[in-house]
CSV table of N, CA and C in Angstrom, one decimal:
chain,number,residue,atom,x,y,z
Q,1,MET,N,8.1,-15.5,-24.2
Q,1,MET,CA,8.0,-14.7,-23.3
Q,1,MET,C,6.9,-13.6,-24.0
Q,2,SER,N,5.8,-13.3,-23.1
Q,2,SER,CA,4.6,-12.4,-23.4
Q,2,SER,C,4.9,-11.0,-23.6
Q,3,ALA,N,4.3,-10.2,-24.1
Q,3,ALA,CA,4.7,-8.8,-24.5
Q,3,ALA,C,4.6,-8.0,-23.1
Q,4,LEU,N,3.7,-8.4,-22.3
Q,4,LEU,CA,3.5,-7.9,-21.0
Q,4,LEU,C,4.8,-8.2,-20.1
Q,5,LEU,N,5.0,-9.3,-20.0
Q,5,LEU,CA,6.1,-9.7,-19.2
Q,5,LEU,C,7.6,-8.9,-19.7
Q,6,ALA,N,7.9,-9.0,-21.0
Q,6,ALA,CA,9.1,-8.1,-21.7
Q,6,ALA,C,8.9,-6.9,-21.2
Q,7,ALA,N,7.7,-6.3,-21.1
Q,7,ALA,CA,7.6,-4.7,-20.6
Q,7,ALA,C,7.9,-4.5,-19.7
Q,8,ALA,N,7.7,-5.5,-18.5
Q,8,ALA,CA,7.5,-5.4,-17.1
Q,8,ALA,C,9.1,-5.5,-16.7
Q,9,LEU,N,9.7,-6.4,-17.5
Q,9,LEU,CA,11.2,-6.6,-17.3
Q,9,LEU,C,12.1,-5.7,-17.7
Q,10,VAL,N,11.7,-4.9,-18.8
Q,10,VAL,CA,12.5,-3.6,-19.3
Q,10,VAL,C,12.4,-2.6,-18.2
Q,11,ALA,N,11.0,-2.4,-17.6
Q,11,ALA,CA,10.6,-1.3,-16.7
Q,11,ALA,C,11.6,-1.6,-15.4
Q,12,ASP,N,11.7,-2.8,-15.1
Q,12,ASP,CA,12.4,-3.3,-13.6
Q,12,ASP,C,14.0,-3.0,-14.0
Q,13,ILE,N,14.4,-3.3,-15.2
Q,13,ILE,CA,15.9,-3.2,-15.2
Q,13,ILE,C,16.4,-1.9,-15.8
Q,14,ALA,N,15.9,-1.4,-17.0
Q,14,ALA,CA,16.1,-0.2,-17.5
Q,14,ALA,C,15.5,0.9,-17.2
Q,15,GLY,N,14.3,1.0,-16.3
Q,15,GLY,CA,13.6,2.2,-15.7
Q,15,GLY,C,12.5,2.3,-16.5
Q,16,GLU,N,11.4,2.9,-16.0
Q,16,GLU,CA,10.1,3.1,-16.5
Q,16,GLU,C,10.1,4.0,-17.7
Q,17,ALA,N,11.1,5.1,-18.0
Q,17,ALA,CA,11.1,5.9,-19.0
Q,17,ALA,C,11.7,5.2,-20.4
Q,18,VAL,N,12.7,3.9,-20.1
Q,18,VAL,CA,13.2,3.2,-21.5
Q,18,VAL,C,11.8,2.3,-21.5
Q,19,ALA,N,11.1,1.7,-20.8
Q,19,ALA,CA,10.2,0.9,-21.0
Q,19,ALA,C,9.1,1.8,-21.7
Q,20,ALA,N,8.6,2.7,-21.3
Q,20,ALA,CA,7.4,3.4,-21.8
Q,20,ALA,C,8.1,3.9,-23.4
Q,21,ALA,N,9.3,4.2,-23.6
Q,21,ALA,CA,9.8,4.4,-24.8
Q,21,ALA,C,9.4,3.3,-25.9
Q,22,ASN,N,9.7,2.3,-25.3
Q,22,ASN,CA,9.7,1.1,-26.4
Q,22,ASN,C,8.7,0.2,-25.8
Q,23,ALA,N,7.7,0.5,-25.4
Q,23,ALA,CA,6.5,0.0,-25.1
Q,23,ALA,C,5.8,-0.7,-26.5
Q,24,GLY,N,5.7,-0.3,-27.8
Q,24,GLY,CA,5.4,-0.5,-28.9
Q,24,GLY,C,6.1,-1.5,-29.5
Q,25,GLU,N,7.3,-1.8,-29.1
Q,25,GLU,CA,8.4,-2.7,-29.8
Q,25,GLU,C,7.9,-4.0,-29.7
Q,26,LYS,N,8.5,-4.9,-30.5
Q,26,LYS,CA,8.2,-6.6,-30.3
Q,26,LYS,C,9.0,-6.8,-29.4
Q,27,VAL,N,8.7,-8.2,-28.8
Q,27,VAL,CA,9.4,-8.6,-27.8
Q,27,VAL,C,11.0,-9.0,-28.1
Q,28,LYS,N,11.2,-9.3,-29.3
Q,28,LYS,CA,12.5,-9.6,-29.6
Q,28,LYS,C,13.2,-8.2,-29.4
Q,29,VAL,N,13.0,-7.4,-29.4
Q,29,VAL,CA,13.4,-5.9,-29.3
Q,29,VAL,C,13.8,-5.6,-27.7
Q,30,GLN,N,12.4,-5.9,-27.3
Q,30,GLN,CA,12.5,-5.7,-25.6
Q,30,GLN,C,13.6,-6.5,-25.0
Q,31,THR,N,13.6,-7.7,-25.2
Q,31,THR,CA,14.6,-8.7,-24.6
Q,31,THR,C,16.1,-8.6,-25.1
Q,32,GLN,N,16.3,-7.5,-26.2
Q,32,GLN,CA,17.7,-7.1,-26.6
Q,32,GLN,C,18.0,-6.4,-25.7
Q,33,LEU,N,17.1,-5.5,-25.3
Q,33,LEU,CA,16.9,-3.9,-24.8
Q,33,LEU,C,17.7,-4.6,-23.1
Q,34,VAL,N,16.8,-5.9,-22.7
Q,34,VAL,CA,17.4,-6.4,-21.4
Q,34,VAL,C,18.8,-6.9,-21.4
Q,35,ARG,N,19.4,-8.0,-22.4
Q,35,ARG,CA,20.4,-8.3,-22.8
Q,35,ARG,C,21.5,-7.3,-22.7
Q,36,ASP,N,21.1,-6.0,-23.4
Q,36,ASP,CA,21.9,-5.2,-23.4
Q,36,ASP,C,22.3,-4.2,-22.2
Q,37,TYR,N,21.4,-4.1,-21.2
Q,37,TYR,CA,21.6,-3.4,-20.0
Q,37,TYR,C,22.2,-4.5,-19.0
Q,38,LEU,N,21.8,-5.4,-19.1
Q,38,LEU,CA,22.6,-6.6,-18.1
Q,38,LEU,C,24.0,-6.8,-18.4
Q,39,ASP,N,24.5,-6.7,-19.7
Q,39,ASP,CA,25.6,-6.7,-20.5
Q,39,ASP,C,26.4,-5.6,-20.5
Q,40,GLY,N,25.7,-4.5,-20.4
Q,40,GLY,CA,26.4,-3.1,-20.7
Q,40,GLY,C,27.0,-3.1,-22.4
Q,41,ALA,N,26.1,-3.4,-23.2
Q,41,ALA,CA,26.7,-3.6,-24.5
Q,41,ALA,C,25.8,-2.6,-25.3
Q,42,ASN,N,26.1,-2.5,-26.5
Q,42,ASN,CA,25.4,-1.2,-27.3
Q,42,ASN,C,25.2,0.1,-26.6
Q,43,GLY,N,26.3,0.2,-26.2
Q,43,GLY,CA,26.2,2.0,-25.4
Q,43,GLY,C,25.3,2.0,-24.2
Q,44,ARG,N,24.6,0.8,-23.6
Q,44,ARG,CA,23.7,0.8,-22.5
Q,44,ARG,C,24.8,0.6,-21.2
Q,45,PRO,N,24.3,1.5,-20.3
Q,45,PRO,CA,25.0,1.4,-18.9
Q,45,PRO,C,24.8,-0.1,-18.4
Q,46,LYS,N,26.2,-0.6,-17.6
Q,46,LYS,CA,25.4,-2.2,-17.3
Q,46,LYS,C,25.0,-2.0,-16.0
Q,47,THR,N,23.9,-2.9,-15.7
Q,47,THR,CA,23.0,-2.7,-14.6
Q,47,THR,C,23.1,-4.0,-13.7
Q,48,GLN,N,23.6,-3.6,-12.6
Q,48,GLN,CA,23.4,-4.9,-11.7
Q,48,GLN,C,22.4,-5.3,-11.2
Q,49,TRP,N,21.5,-6.3,-11.4
Q,49,TRP,CA,20.1,-6.5,-11.3
Q,49,TRP,C,20.1,-7.8,-10.8
Q,50,LEU,N,19.2,-8.0,-9.8
Q,50,LEU,CA,18.5,-9.3,-9.1
Q,50,LEU,C,16.9,-9.3,-8.9
Q,51,PRO,N,16.2,-10.2,-9.2
Q,51,PRO,CA,14.9,-10.2,-9.0
Q,51,PRO,C,14.5,-9.7,-7.5
Q,52,ARG,N,13.6,-8.9,-7.4
Q,52,ARG,CA,13.6,-8.5,-6.0
Q,52,ARG,C,13.3,-9.4,-5.0
Q,53,TRP,N,12.8,-10.5,-5.4
Q,53,TRP,CA,12.5,-11.7,-4.2
Q,53,TRP,C,14.1,-12.4,-4.2
Q,54,MET,N,14.9,-12.2,-4.8
Q,54,MET,CA,16.3,-12.5,-4.5
Q,54,MET,C,17.0,-11.9,-3.7
Q,55,ALA,N,16.7,-10.5,-3.8
Q,55,ALA,CA,17.6,-9.4,-2.9
Q,55,ALA,C,17.5,-9.8,-1.4
Q,56,PHE,N,18.3,-9.0,-0.7
Q,56,PHE,CA,18.1,-9.2,1.0
Q,56,PHE,C,18.0,-7.7,1.4
Q,57,PRO,N,17.0,-7.5,1.9
Q,57,PRO,CA,15.9,-8.2,2.4
Q,57,PRO,C,15.1,-8.7,1.0
Q,58,PRO,N,14.3,-9.6,0.7
Q,58,PRO,CA,13.5,-9.7,-0.5
Q,58,PRO,C,12.4,-8.7,-0.2
Q,59,GLU,N,11.8,-8.4,-1.5
Q,59,GLU,CA,10.6,-7.8,-1.7
Q,59,GLU,C,9.6,-8.3,-2.6
Q,60,PRO,N,8.3,-8.1,-2.5
Q,60,PRO,CA,7.5,-8.8,-3.6
Q,60,PRO,C,7.3,-7.9,-4.6
Q,61,TYR,N,6.9,-8.4,-5.8
Q,61,TYR,CA,6.7,-7.5,-7.0
Q,61,TYR,C,5.1,-6.7,-6.8
Q,62,THR,N,4.2,-7.7,-6.1
Q,62,THR,CA,2.7,-7.1,-6.2
Q,62,THR,C,2.5,-7.2,-4.6
Q,63,ALA,N,1.1,-6.5,-3.9
Q,63,ALA,CA,0.7,-6.5,-2.6
Q,63,ALA,C,0.1,-7.7,-2.4
Q,64,ARG,N,-0.2,-8.6,-3.5
Q,64,ARG,CA,-0.9,-10.1,-3.4
Q,64,ARG,C,-0.2,-11.0,-2.5
Q,65,GLY,N,1.1,-10.8,-2.4
Q,65,GLY,CA,2.0,-11.5,-1.7
Q,65,GLY,C,2.2,-12.9,-2.6
Q,66,GLY,N,2.5,-14.0,-1.6
Q,66,GLY,CA,2.6,-15.3,-2.2
Q,66,GLY,C,4.0,-15.7,-2.5
Q,67,VAL,N,5.0,-14.9,-2.0
Q,67,VAL,CA,6.3,-15.4,-2.2
Q,67,VAL,C,7.2,-15.7,-0.7
Q,68,ARG,N,7.4,-16.7,-0.6
Q,68,ARG,CA,7.7,-17.4,0.7
Q,68,ARG,C,8.9,-16.8,1.1
Q,69,SER,N,9.9,-16.7,0.2
Q,69,SER,CA,11.2,-16.0,0.9
Q,69,SER,C,10.8,-14.7,1.6
Q,70,VAL,N,9.7,-13.8,1.0
Q,70,VAL,CA,9.4,-12.6,1.5
Q,70,VAL,C,8.9,-13.0,2.9
Q,71,SER,N,7.8,-13.5,3.0
Q,71,SER,CA,7.4,-14.1,4.3
Q,71,SER,C,8.2,-14.6,5.4
Q,72,PHE,N,8.8,-15.1,4.9
Q,72,PHE,CA,10.3,-15.7,6.1
Q,72,PHE,C,11.1,-14.6,6.4
Q,73,ALA,N,11.6,-13.7,5.6
Q,73,ALA,CA,12.2,-12.7,5.9
Q,73,ALA,C,11.5,-11.6,6.9
Q,74,ARG,N,10.2,-11.6,6.7
Q,74,ARG,CA,9.5,-10.5,7.5
Q,74,ARG,C,9.5,-11.4,9.0
Q,75,GLN,N,9.3,-12.8,9.1
Q,75,GLN,CA,9.3,-13.4,10.4
Q,75,GLN,C,10.8,-13.1,11.1
Q,76,ILE,N,11.8,-13.3,10.4
Q,76,ILE,CA,13.3,-13.0,11.3
Q,76,ILE,C,13.8,-11.5,11.0
Q,77,ALA,N,12.9,-10.8,10.3
Q,77,ALA,CA,13.3,-9.3,10.9
Q,77,ALA,C,13.7,-8.9,11.7
Q,78,PRO,N,13.0,-8.9,12.9
Q,78,PRO,CA,13.3,-8.6,14.4
Q,78,PRO,C,14.9,-9.3,14.9
Q,79,LEU,N,15.2,-10.2,14.3
Q,79,LEU,CA,16.5,-10.6,14.8
Q,79,LEU,C,17.7,-9.8,14.2
Q,80,PHE,N,17.6,-9.2,13.3
Q,80,PHE,CA,18.5,-8.0,12.6
Q,80,PHE,C,18.4,-6.8,13.1
Q,81,GLU,N,17.5,-6.4,13.9
Q,81,GLU,CA,17.3,-5.1,14.5
Q,81,GLU,C,18.3,-4.9,15.6
Q,82,PRO,N,18.9,-3.6,16.1
Q,82,PRO,CA,19.8,-3.6,16.9
Q,82,PRO,C,19.2,-4.1,18.3
Q,83,VAL,N,20.0,-4.5,19.1
Q,83,VAL,CA,19.8,-4.8,20.6
Q,83,VAL,C,20.2,-3.9,21.3
Q,84,ALA,N,19.9,-3.8,22.8
Q,84,ALA,CA,20.3,-2.6,23.9
Q,84,ALA,C,21.3,-3.4,24.8
Q,85,ASP,N,22.3,-2.3,24.9
Q,85,ASP,CA,23.3,-2.7,26.2
Q,85,ASP,C,22.9,-2.2,27.5
Q,86,ASP,N,23.2,-3.2,28.3
Q,86,ASP,CA,22.6,-2.8,29.9
Q,86,ASP,C,23.6,-2.1,30.3
Q,87,GLY,N,24.8,-1.7,29.7
Q,87,GLY,CA,25.8,-0.9,30.4
Q,87,GLY,C,26.7,-1.5,31.0
Q,88,ALA,N,26.6,-2.8,31.7
Q,88,ALA,CA,27.9,-3.8,32.3
Q,88,ALA,C,28.4,-4.7,31.1
Q,89,GLY,N,28.3,-4.1,29.8
Q,89,GLY,CA,28.9,-4.9,28.7
Q,89,GLY,C,28.1,-6.1,28.2
Q,90,PHE,N,26.8,-6.2,28.9
Q,90,PHE,CA,26.2,-7.3,28.4
Q,90,PHE,C,25.0,-7.1,27.5
Q,91,ILE,N,24.8,-8.0,26.2
Q,91,ILE,CA,23.8,-7.3,25.4
Q,91,ILE,C,22.4,-7.9,25.9
Q,92,VAL,N,21.4,-7.0,25.7
Q,92,VAL,CA,20.1,-7.5,26.2
Q,92,VAL,C,19.3,-8.0,24.9
Q,93,PRO,N,19.1,-9.2,24.5
Q,93,PRO,CA,18.4,-9.3,23.5
Q,93,PRO,C,16.8,-8.9,23.3
Q,94,GLU,N,16.4,-8.4,22.5
Q,94,GLU,CA,14.8,-8.1,22.3
Q,94,GLU,C,14.2,-9.7,22.2
Q,95,THR,N,12.9,-9.5,22.6
Q,95,THR,CA,12.2,-10.6,22.5
Q,95,THR,C,11.5,-10.8,21.4
Q,96,VAL,N,11.5,-11.7,20.7
Q,96,VAL,CA,11.1,-12.4,19.5
Q,96,VAL,C,9.4,-13.0,19.8
Q,97,ALA,N,8.6,-12.4,18.8
Q,97,ALA,CA,7.6,-13.2,18.9
Q,97,ALA,C,7.4,-14.6,18.7
Q,98,ALA,N,6.8,-15.3,19.7
Q,98,ALA,CA,6.7,-16.8,19.6
Q,98,ALA,C,6.0,-17.1,17.9
Q,99,ASN,N,5.2,-16.4,17.5
Q,99,ASN,CA,4.2,-16.6,16.3
Q,99,ASN,C,4.3,-15.5,15.6
Q,100,PRO,N,5.2,-15.4,14.7
Q,100,PRO,CA,4.9,-14.1,13.9
Q,100,PRO,C,3.8,-14.1,12.7
Q,101,GLU,N,3.6,-13.3,12.3
Q,101,GLU,CA,2.4,-13.1,11.3
Q,101,GLU,C,2.2,-14.7,10.5
Q,102,ALA,N,1.0,-15.2,10.6
Q,102,ALA,CA,0.8,-16.5,10.0
Q,102,ALA,C,1.0,-16.5,8.6
Q,103,ASP,N,1.9,-17.8,8.0
Q,103,ASP,CA,2.2,-18.0,6.8
Q,103,ASP,C,1.2,-18.0,5.7
Q,104,PRO,N,1.5,-17.2,4.7
Q,104,PRO,CA,0.2,-17.1,3.8
Q,104,PRO,C,-0.4,-18.3,3.1
Q,105,GLU,N,0.6,-19.4,2.8
Q,105,GLU,CA,0.3,-20.3,2.4
Q,105,GLU,C,1.0,-21.6,2.7
Q,106,PRO,N,0.1,-22.8,3.2
Q,106,PRO,CA,0.9,-23.9,3.8
Q,106,PRO,C,1.9,-24.6,2.9
Q,107,LEU,N,2.7,-25.2,3.5
Q,107,LEU,CA,3.7,-26.1,3.1
Q,107,LEU,C,2.9,-27.5,2.3
Q,108,ARG,N,3.3,-27.5,1.2
Q,108,ARG,CA,3.0,-28.7,0.6
Q,108,ARG,C,3.7,-30.2,0.5
Q,109,GLN,N,2.9,-31.1,1.1
Q,109,GLN,CA,3.5,-32.4,1.2
Q,109,GLN,C,3.8,-33.2,0.1
Q,110,ALA,N,4.7,-33.7,-0.1
Q,110,ALA,CA,5.1,-34.9,-1.4
Q,110,ALA,C,4.4,-36.0,-1.2
Q,111,ALA,N,3.9,-36.4,-2.4
Q,111,ALA,CA,2.8,-37.7,-2.2
Q,111,ALA,C,3.6,-39.1,-2.0
């Protein structure tokens, strides 16, 4: 694991203040911090953490995009919005666009 990746992981799990305080530490120390926060060990509060792309709804880490679960979630997001009641007890579904924003990355075919 690179030092930059370890620092970003510490910031995401433990917070920016902890990451800044341990920025000069070795990768081994930073990965131990991550373990401590995930396990609640060594006096660290236990953190319930998921990568952003695995949460619901998923979120990207950068504006660059490229996370397919994020693009799919954005396509189906209108399905989770509240619908209107017509007053007679029938639910009137909202119209979903036939072609939501184009997928940023085409599917790859197996050879």
